[in-house]
XYZ file of C-alpha atoms in Angstrom:
145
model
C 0.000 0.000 0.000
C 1.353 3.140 -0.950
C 0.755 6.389 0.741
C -0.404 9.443 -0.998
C 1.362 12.923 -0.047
C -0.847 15.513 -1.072
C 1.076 18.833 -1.847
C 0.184 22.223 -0.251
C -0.126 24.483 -2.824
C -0.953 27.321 -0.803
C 1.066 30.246 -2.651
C -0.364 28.654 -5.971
C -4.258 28.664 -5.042
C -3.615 32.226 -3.466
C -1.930 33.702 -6.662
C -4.440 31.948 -9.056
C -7.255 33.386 -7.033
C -5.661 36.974 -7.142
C -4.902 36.937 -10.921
C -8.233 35.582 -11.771
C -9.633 38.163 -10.378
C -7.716 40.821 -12.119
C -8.252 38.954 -15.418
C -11.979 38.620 -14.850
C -12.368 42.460 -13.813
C -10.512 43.780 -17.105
C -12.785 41.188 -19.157
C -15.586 42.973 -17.588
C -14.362 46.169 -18.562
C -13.680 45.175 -22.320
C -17.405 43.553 -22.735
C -18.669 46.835 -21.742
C -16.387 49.255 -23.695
C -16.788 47.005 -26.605
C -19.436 48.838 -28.373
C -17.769 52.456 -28.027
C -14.008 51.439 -27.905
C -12.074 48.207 -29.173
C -13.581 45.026 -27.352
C -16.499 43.628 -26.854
C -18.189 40.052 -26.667
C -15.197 38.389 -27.975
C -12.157 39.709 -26.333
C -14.169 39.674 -23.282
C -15.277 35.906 -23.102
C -11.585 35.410 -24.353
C -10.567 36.902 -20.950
C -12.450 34.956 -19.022
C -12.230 31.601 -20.631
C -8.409 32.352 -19.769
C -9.293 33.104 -16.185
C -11.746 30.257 -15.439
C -8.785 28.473 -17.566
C -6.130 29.566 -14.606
C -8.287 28.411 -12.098
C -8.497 25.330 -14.111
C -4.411 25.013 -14.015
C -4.524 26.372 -10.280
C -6.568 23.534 -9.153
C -7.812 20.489 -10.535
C -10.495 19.863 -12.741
C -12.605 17.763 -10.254
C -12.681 20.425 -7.700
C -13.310 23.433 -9.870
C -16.537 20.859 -11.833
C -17.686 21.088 -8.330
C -17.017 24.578 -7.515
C -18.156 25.706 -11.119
C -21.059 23.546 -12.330
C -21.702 25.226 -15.766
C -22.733 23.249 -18.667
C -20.642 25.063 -21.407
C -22.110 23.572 -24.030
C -25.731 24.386 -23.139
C -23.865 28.386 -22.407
C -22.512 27.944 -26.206
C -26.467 27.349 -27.762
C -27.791 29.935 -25.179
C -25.224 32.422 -26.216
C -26.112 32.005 -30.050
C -30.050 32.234 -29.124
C -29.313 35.783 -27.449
C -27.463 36.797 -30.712
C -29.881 35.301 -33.329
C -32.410 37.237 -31.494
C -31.222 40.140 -31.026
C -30.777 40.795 -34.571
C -34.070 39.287 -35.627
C -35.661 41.919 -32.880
C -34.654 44.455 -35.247
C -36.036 42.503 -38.200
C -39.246 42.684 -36.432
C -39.369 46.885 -36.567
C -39.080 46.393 -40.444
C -34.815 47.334 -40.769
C -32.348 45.346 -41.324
C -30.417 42.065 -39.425
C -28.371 43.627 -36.679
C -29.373 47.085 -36.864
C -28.212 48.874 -33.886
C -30.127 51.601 -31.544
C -29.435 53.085 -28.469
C -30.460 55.624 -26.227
C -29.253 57.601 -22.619
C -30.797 57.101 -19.975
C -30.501 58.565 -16.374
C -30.010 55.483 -14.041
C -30.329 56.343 -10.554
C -26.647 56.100 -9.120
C -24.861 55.704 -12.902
C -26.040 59.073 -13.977
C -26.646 59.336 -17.932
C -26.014 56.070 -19.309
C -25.920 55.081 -22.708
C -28.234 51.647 -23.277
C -27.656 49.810 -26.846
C -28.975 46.744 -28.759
C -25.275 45.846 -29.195
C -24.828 44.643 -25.496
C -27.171 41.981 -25.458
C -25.552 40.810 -29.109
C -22.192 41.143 -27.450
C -23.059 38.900 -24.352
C -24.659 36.357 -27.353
C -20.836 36.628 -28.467
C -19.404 36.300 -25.198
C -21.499 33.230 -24.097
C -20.617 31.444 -27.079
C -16.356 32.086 -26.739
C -16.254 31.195 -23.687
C -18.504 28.089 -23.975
C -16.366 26.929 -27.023
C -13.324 27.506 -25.530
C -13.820 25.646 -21.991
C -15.649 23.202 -24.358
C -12.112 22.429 -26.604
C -9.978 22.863 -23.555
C -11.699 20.542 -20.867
C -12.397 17.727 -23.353
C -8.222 18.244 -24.332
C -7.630 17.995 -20.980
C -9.802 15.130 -20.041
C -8.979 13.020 -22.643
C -7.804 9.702 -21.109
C -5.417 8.472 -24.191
């Protein structure tokens, strides 16, 4: 019988937990600038497929199934659904695929705030990166042979 020494990664988990962060804030901020300024839906899931993909490296892949129970397939056809519609919605006002509108609005502690029909077509975007890319990796990285 052979005894298993499990390692204490503490500095590791600590680190990856940090960085995530960062990464995951600054994806935040790109999905939102997106429309305005480069970025958007697809830099922005690209961020955080990296992040969730540090925590991924940081710990292993049972514990972060368990602490992350997303099905990312399921996020990939959800993701094109919110894009297919969103440009349909337009279709539905008589102009054409995608057309974009937006309006400000004063939001009570935001102030005036600019609201477009690109954001929910960029989250569409985002969804579907960052369901194809945890997709691709986990399989990869689950793959027994």
């Amino acid at each position: 019988m052979k005894k298993q020494i499990k390692s204490n990664d503490v500095m590791l988990h600590t680190l990856t937990r940090v960085v995530t962060f960062i990464i995951l804030a600054f994806s935040v901020y790109l999905f939102f600038a997106g429309h305005n300024n480069p970025g958007g839906g697809f830099i922005g899931g690209l961020m955080t497929a990296s992040a969730l993909l540090l925590m991924y490296l940081g710990f292993d892949v049972k514990s972060m199934k368990k602490a992350l129970p997303f099905n990312y397939t399921s996020m990939i056809a959800i993701g094109l659904l919110i894009a297919i519609a969103t440009g349909v919605s337009s279709m539905l006002f008589g102009y054409p695929f995608l057309t974009q509108f937006f309006e400000y609005y004063q939001l009570p502690i935001l102030g005036e705030t600019e609201l477009t029909t690109a954001l929910p077509f960029d989250l569409g975007v985002y969804l579907v990166v960052v369901g194809i890319a945890l997709t691709i990796i986990l399989t990869i990285a689950e793959d027994d042979a």
